[in-house]
mmCIF file of C-alpha atoms in Angstrom:
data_model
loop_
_atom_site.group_PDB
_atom_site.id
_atom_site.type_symbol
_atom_site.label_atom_id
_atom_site.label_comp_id
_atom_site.label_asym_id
_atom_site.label_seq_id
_atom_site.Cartn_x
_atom_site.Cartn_y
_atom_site.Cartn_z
ATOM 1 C CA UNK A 1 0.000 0.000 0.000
ATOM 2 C CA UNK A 2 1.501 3.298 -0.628
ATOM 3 C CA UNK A 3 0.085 6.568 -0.085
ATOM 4 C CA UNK A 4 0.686 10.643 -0.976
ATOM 5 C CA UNK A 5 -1.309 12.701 1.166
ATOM 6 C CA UNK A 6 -4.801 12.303 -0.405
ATOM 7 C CA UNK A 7 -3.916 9.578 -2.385
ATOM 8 C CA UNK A 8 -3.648 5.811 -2.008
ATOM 9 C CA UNK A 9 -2.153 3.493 -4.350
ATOM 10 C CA UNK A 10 -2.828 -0.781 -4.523
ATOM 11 C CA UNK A 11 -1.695 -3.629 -6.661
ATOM 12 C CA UNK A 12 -1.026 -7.492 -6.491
ATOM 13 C CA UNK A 13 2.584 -8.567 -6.263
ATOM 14 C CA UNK A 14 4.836 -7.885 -9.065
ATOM 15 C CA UNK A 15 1.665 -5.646 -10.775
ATOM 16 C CA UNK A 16 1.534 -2.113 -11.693
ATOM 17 C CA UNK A 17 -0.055 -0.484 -9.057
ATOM 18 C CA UNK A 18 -3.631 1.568 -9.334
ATOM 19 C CA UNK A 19 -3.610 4.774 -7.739
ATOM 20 C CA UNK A 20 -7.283 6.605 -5.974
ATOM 21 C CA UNK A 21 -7.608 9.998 -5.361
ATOM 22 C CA UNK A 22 -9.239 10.818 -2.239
ATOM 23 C CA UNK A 23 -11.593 13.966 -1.520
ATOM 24 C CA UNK A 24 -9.902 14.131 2.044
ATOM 25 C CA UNK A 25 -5.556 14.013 3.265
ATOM 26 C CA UNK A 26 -4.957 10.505 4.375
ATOM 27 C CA UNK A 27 -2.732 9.220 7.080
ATOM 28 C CA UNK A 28 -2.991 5.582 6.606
ATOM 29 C CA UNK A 29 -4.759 3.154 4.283
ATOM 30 C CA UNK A 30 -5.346 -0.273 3.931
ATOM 31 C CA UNK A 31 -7.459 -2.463 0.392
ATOM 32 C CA UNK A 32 -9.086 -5.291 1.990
ATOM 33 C CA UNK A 33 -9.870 -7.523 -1.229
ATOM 34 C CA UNK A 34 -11.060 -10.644 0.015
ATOM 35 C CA UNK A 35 -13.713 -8.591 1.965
ATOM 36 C CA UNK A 36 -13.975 -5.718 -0.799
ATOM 37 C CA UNK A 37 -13.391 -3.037 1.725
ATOM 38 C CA UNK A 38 -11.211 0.147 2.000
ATOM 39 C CA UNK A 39 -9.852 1.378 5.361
ATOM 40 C CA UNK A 40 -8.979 5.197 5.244
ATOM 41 C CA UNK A 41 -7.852 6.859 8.134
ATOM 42 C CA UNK A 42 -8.319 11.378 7.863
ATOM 43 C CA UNK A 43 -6.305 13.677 8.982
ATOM 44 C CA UNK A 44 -8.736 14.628 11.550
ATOM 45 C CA UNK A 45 -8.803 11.133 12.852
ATOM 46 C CA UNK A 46 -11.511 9.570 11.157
ATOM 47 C CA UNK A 47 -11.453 6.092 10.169
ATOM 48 C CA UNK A 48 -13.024 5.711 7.487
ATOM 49 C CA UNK A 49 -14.921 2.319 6.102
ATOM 50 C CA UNK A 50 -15.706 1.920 2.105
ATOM 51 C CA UNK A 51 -16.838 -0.824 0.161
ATOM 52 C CA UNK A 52 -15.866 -1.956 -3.301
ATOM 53 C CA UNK A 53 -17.959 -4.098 -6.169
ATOM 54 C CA UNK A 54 -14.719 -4.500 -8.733
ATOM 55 C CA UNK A 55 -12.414 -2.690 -7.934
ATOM 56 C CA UNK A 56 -11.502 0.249 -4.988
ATOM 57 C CA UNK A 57 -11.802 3.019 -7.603
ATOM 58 C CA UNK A 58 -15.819 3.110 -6.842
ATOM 59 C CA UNK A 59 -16.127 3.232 -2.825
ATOM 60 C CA UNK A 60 -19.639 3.134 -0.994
ATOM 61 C CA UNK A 61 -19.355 4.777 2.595
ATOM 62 C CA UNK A 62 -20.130 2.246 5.275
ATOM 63 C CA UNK A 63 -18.582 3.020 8.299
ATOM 64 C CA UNK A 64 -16.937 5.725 10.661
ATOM 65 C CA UNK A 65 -15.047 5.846 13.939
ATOM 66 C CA UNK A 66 -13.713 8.789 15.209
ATOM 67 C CA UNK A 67 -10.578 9.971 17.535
ATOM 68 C CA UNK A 68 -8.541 7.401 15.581
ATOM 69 C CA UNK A 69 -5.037 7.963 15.895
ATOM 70 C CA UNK A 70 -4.246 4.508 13.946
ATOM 71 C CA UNK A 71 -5.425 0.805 13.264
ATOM 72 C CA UNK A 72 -4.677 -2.502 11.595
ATOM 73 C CA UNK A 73 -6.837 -5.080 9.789
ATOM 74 C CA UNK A 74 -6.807 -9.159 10.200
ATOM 75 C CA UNK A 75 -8.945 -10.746 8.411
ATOM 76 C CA UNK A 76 -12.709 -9.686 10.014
ATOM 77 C CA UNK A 77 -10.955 -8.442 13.167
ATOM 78 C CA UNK A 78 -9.775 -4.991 13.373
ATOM 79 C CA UNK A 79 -7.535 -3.233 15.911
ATOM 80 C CA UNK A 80 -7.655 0.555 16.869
ATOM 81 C CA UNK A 81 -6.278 2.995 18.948
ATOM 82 C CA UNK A 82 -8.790 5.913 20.310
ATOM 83 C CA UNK A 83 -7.421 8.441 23.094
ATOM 84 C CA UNK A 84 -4.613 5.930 23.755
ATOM 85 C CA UNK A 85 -6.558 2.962 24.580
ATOM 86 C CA UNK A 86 -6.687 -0.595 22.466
ATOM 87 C CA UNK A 87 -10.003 -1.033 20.979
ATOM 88 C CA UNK A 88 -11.150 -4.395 18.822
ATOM 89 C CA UNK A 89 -14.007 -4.724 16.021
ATOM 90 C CA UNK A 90 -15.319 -7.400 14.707
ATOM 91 C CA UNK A 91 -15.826 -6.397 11.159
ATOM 92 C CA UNK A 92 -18.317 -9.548 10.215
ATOM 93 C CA UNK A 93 -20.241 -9.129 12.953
ATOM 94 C CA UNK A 94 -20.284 -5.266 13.799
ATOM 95 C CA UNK A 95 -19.047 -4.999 17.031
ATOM 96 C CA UNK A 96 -15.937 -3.250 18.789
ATOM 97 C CA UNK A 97 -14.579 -3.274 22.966
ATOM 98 C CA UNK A 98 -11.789 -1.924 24.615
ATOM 99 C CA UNK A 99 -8.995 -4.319 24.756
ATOM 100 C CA UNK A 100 -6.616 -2.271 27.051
ATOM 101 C CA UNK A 101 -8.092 -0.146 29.284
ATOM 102 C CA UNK A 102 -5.927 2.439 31.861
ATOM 103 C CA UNK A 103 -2.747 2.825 29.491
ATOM 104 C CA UNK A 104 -2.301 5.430 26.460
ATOM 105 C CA UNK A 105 -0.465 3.901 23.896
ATOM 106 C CA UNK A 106 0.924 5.903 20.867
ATOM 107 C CA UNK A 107 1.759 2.925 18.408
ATOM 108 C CA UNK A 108 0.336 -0.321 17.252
ATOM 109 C CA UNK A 109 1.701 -2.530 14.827
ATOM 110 C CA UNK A 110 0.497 -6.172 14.038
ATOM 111 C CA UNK A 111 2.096 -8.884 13.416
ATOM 112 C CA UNK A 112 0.916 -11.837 11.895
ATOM 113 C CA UNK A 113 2.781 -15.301 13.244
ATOM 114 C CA UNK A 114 3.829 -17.943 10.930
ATOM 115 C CA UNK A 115 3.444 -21.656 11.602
ATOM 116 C CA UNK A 116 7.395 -23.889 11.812
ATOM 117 C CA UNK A 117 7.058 -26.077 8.440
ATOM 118 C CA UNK A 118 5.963 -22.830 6.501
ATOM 119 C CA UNK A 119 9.925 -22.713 4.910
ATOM 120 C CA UNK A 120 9.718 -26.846 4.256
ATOM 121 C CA UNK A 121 6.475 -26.603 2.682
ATOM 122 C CA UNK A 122 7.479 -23.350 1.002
ATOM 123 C CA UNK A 123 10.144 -25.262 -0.880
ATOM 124 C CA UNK A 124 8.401 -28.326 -1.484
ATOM 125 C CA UNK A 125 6.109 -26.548 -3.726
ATOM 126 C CA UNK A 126 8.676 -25.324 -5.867
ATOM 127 C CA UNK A 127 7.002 -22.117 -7.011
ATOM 128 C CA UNK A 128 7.881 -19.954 -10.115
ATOM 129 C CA UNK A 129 7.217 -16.860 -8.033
ATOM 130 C CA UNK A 130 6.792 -16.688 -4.773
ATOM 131 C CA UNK A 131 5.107 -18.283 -1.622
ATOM 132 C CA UNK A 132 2.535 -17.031 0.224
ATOM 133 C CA UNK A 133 0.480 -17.553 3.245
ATOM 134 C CA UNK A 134 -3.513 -17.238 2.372
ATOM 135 C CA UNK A 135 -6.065 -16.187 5.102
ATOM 136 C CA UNK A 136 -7.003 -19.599 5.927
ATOM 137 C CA UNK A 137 -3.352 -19.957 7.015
ATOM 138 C CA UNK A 138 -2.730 -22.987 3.357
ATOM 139 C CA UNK A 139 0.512 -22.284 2.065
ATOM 140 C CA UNK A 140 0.136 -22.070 -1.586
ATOM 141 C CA UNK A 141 2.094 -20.712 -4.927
ATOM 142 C CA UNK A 142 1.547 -16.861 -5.293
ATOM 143 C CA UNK A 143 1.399 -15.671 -9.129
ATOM 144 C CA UNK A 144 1.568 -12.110 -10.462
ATOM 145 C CA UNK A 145 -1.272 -10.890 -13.105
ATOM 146 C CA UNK A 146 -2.593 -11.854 -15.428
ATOM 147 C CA UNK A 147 -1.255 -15.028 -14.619
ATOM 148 C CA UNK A 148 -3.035 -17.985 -13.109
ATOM 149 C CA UNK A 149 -2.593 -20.382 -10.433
ATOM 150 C CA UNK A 150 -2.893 -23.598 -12.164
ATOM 151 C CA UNK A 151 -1.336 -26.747 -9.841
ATOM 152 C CA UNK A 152 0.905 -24.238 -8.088
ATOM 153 C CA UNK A 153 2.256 -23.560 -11.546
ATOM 154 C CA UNK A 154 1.852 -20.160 -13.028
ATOM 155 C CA UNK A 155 -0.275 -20.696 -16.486
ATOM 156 C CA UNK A 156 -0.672 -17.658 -18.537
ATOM 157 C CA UNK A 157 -4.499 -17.048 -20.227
ATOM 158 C CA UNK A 158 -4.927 -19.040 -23.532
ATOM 159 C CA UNK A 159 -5.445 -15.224 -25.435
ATOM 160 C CA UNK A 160 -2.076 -13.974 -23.722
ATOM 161 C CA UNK A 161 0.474 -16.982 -24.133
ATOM 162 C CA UNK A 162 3.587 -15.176 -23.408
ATOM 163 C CA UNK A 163 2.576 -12.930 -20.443
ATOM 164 C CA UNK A 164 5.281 -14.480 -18.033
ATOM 165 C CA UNK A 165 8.291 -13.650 -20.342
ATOM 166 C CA UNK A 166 8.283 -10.086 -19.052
ATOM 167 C CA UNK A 167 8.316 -10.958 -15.559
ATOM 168 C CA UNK A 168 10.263 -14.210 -15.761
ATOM 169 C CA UNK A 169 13.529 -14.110 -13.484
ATOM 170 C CA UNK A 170 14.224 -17.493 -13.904
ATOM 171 C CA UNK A 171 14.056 -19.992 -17.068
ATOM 172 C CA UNK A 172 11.494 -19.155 -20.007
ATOM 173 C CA UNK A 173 9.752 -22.101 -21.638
ATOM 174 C CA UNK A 174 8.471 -22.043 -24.868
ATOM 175 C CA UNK A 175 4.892 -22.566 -24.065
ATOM 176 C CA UNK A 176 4.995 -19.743 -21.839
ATOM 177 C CA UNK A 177 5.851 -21.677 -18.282
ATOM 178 C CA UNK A 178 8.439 -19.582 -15.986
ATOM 179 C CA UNK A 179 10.765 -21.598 -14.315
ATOM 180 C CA UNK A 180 13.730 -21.705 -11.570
ATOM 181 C CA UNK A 181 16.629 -21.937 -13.723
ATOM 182 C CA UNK A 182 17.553 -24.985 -12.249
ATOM 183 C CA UNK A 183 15.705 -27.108 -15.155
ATOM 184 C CA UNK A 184 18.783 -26.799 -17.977
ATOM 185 C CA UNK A 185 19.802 -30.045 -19.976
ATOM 186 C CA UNK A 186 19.013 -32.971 -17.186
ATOM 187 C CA UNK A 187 17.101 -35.402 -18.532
ATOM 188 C CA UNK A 188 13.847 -34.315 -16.931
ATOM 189 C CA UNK A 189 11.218 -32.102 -19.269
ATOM 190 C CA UNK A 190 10.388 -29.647 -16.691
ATOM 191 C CA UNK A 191 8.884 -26.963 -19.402
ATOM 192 C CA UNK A 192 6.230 -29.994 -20.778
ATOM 193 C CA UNK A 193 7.356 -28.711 -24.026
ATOM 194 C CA UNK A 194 10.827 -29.797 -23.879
ATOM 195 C CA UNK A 195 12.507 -27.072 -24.365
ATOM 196 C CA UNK A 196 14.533 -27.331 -21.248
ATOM 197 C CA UNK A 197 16.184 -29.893 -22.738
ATOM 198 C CA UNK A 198 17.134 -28.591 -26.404
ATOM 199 C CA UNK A 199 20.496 -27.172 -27.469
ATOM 200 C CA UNK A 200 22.442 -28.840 -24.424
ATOM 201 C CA UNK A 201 25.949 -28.963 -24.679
ATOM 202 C CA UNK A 202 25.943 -31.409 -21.868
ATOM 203 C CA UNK A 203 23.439 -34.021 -20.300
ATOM 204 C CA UNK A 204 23.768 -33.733 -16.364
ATOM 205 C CA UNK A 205 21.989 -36.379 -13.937
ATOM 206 C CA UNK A 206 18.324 -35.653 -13.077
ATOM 207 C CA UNK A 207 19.123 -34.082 -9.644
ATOM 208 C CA UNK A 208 21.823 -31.322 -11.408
ATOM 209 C CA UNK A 209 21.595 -28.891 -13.764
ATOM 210 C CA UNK A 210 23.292 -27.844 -16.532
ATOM 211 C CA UNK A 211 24.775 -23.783 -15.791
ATOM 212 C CA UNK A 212 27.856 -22.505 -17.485
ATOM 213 C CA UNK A 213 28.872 -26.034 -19.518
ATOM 214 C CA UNK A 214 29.020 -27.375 -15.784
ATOM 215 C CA UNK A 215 26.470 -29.450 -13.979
ATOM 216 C CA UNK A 216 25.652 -28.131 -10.396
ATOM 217 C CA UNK A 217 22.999 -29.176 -8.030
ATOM 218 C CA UNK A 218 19.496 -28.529 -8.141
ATOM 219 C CA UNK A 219 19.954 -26.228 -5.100
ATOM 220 C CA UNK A 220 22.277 -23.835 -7.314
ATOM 221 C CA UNK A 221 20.196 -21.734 -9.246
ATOM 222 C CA UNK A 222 21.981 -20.734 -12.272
ATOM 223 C CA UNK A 223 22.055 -16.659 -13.072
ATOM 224 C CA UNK A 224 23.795 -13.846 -14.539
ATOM 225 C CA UNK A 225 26.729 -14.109 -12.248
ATOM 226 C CA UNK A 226 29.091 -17.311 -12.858
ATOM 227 C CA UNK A 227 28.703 -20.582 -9.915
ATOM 228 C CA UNK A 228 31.730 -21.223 -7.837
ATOM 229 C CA UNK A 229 32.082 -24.016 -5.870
ATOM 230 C CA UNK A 230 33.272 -23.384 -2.701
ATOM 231 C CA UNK A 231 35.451 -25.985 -1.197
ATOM 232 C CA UNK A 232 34.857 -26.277 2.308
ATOM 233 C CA UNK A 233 37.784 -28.651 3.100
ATOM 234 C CA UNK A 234 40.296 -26.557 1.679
ATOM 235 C CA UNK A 235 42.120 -25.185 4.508
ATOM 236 C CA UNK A 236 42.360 -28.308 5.990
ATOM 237 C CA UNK A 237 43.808 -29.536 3.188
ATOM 238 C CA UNK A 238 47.023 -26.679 3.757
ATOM 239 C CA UNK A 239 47.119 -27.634 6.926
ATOM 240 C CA UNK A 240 47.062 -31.374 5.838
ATOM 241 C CA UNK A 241 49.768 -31.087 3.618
ATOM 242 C CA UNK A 242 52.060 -28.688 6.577
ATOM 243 C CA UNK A 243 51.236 -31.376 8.805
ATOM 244 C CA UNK A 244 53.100 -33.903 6.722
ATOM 245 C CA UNK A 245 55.571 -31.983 5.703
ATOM 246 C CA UNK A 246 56.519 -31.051 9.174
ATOM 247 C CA UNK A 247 56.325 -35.007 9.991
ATOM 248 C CA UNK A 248 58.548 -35.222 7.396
ATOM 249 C CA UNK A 249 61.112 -32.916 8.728
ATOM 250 C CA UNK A 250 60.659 -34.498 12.340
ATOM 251 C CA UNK A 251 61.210 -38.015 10.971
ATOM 252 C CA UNK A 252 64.513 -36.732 8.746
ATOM 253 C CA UNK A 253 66.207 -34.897 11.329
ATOM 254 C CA UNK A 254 65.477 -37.893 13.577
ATOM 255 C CA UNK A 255 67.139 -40.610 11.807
ATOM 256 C CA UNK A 256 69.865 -37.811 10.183
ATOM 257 C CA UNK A 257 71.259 -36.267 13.527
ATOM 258 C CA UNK A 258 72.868 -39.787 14.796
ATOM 259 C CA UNK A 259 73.903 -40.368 10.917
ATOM 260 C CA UNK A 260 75.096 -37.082 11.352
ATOM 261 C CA UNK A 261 77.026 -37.924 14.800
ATOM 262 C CA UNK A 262 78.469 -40.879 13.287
ATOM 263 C CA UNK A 263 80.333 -39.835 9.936
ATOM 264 C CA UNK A 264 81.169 -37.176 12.150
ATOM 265 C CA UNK A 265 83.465 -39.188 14.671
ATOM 266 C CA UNK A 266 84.596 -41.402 11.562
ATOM 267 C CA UNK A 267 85.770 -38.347 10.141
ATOM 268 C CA UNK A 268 87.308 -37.297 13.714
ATOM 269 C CA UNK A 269 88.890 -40.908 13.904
ATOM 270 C CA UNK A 270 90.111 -41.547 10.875
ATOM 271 C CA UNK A 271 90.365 -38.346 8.550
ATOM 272 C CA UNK A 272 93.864 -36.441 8.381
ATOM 273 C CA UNK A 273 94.364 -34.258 11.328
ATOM 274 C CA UNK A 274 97.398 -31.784 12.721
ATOM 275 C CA UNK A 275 97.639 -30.882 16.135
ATOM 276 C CA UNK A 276 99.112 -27.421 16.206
ATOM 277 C CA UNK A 277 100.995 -26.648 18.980
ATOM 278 C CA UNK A 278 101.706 -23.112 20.544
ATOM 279 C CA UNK A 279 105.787 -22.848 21.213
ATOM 280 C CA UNK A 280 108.237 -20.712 20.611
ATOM 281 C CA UNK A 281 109.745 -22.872 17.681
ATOM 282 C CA UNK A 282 107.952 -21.486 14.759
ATOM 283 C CA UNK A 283 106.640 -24.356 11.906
ATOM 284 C CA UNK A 284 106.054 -27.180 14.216
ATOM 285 C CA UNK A 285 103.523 -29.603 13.430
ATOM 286 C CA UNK A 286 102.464 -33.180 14.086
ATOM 287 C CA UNK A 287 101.128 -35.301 11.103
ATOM 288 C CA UNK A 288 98.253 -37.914 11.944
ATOM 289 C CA UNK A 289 100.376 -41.028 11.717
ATOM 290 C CA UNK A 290 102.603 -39.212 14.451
ATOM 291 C CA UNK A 291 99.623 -38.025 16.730
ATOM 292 C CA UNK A 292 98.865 -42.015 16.276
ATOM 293 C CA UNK A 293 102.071 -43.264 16.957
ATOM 294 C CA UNK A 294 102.377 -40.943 19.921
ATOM 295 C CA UNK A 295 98.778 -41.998 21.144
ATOM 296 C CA UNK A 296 99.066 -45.596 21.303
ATOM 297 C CA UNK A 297 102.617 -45.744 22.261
ATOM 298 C CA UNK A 298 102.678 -46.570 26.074
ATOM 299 C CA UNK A 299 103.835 -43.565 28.287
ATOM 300 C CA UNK A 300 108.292 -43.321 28.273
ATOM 301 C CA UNK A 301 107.280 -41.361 31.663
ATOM 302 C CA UNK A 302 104.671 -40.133 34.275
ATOM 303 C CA UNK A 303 103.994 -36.414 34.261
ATOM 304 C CA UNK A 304 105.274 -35.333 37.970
ATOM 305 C CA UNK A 305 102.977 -34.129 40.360
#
């Protein structure tokens, strides 16, 4: 509902909307078409209650409350606020009480509760458009005019064929059907015309899709904007490969230190070596068959004490 001081404008979803002109400023509005009645609330407080035949362009005066400051409509029931106070009507039966008494309130909004399984049922049915909750509180397929609500599919009228193209977001079928654009190249004719299936490139299972020359899953909607695949697992897969890499290490310089420590003392043992001693006679070394000689010959003397 949208409104300009004395005007009101309505319209289904996805519709142009139809604007009123008022003879009065209007502060809040509200197109009741199951019940073909108009709620208009004045700037001097007056709610105002119209009926409707066709459409809310002809209104018939049939009710008035004053000292309204606002209200909100549920089905036959309707909510209002007078001086402050919480008033109720019963619009089928023509009757209104004070809900709240002692307390001035200065808003009221209303909220209308959903039931749990309204999301699982939502996406069972699959619809082209949207979901919606009806006033009996049945989930069913919402469709935009002048289409129609065929087996919560959206069927255009036999003398306007292609009346969903405009409004299509999704996959357009020859024979008019608007679809999620889920329905590309797998096996399945989701159109009934087949024309989901024509031109493929590629023939992906029944539960994928063909999007891009790649086959994704029915949950990926295929658009404008290229799919990617998101792999969860790969930063555990860095820290996979780290992981070994560091065992790896670990395990190398395990087993290479005592390698290491061994050619090391072979090379002590057994490699050439000089023993360079500090005197006063200048160009005095030791060769390694010496130092050997001189190590494992037994001792000429004992070093005094």
């Amino acid at each position: 509902m949208v409104m300009s001081k004395n005007v009101f404008c309505y319209g289904e979803f996805l519709e142009t909307p139809k604007c009123v002109k008022s003879s009065f400023d209007i502060l809040q509005s509200f197109v009741d078409f199951r019940n073909s009645k108009v709620f208009l609330l004045t700037t001097a407080n007056i709610l105002k209650i119209q009926t409707f035949s066709k459409d809310p362009t002809s209104l018939q005066p049939l009710n008035e409350i004053h000292e309204v400051s606002q209200f909100a409509v549920h089905d036959d029931n309707l909510y209002f606020l007078v001086n402050g106070e919480l008033m109720y009507g019963n619009l089928k039966h023509n009757y209104s009480d004070v809900l709240v008494k002692g307390y001035k309130l200065t808003g009221l909004k209303l909220h209308r509760g959903s039931f749990e399984n309204f999301k699982y049922i939502c996406e069972g049915l699959n619809c082209p458009f949207f979901c919606q909750l009806s006033l009996t509180a049945e989930v069913t397929c919402g469709c935009p005019s002048p289409l129609e609500l065929v087996a919560n599919k959206c069927i255009c009228p036999k003398d306007h064929t292609n009346c969903a193209f405009p409004r299509c977001a999704g996959f357009k079928c020859n024979n008019s059907k608007c679809l999620r654009n889920n329905v590309r190249c797998n096996g399945v004719d989701d159109c009934g015309d087949n024309s989901d299936e024509m031109n493929c490139t590629k023939i992906c299972s029944s539960d994928t899709h063909l999007c891009g020359n790649k086959c994704f899953d029915r949950d990926a909607v295929c658009g404008p904007v290229d799919i990617k695949v998101i792999d969860p697992m790969a930063g555990s897969k860095k820290m996979r490969t780290f992981y070994v890499l560091m065992i790896i290490w670990t395990v190398f310089v395990l087993l290479g230190y005592p390698g290491y420590l061994t050619l090391k003392w072979l090379c002590i043992k057994h490699g050439p070596r000089f023993l360079r001693l500090n005197s006063n006679i200048s160009g005095f070394d030791m060769g390694y068959h010496e130092l050997l000689e001189a190590e494992n010959e037994p001792p000429h003397m004992m070093l005094a004490d």
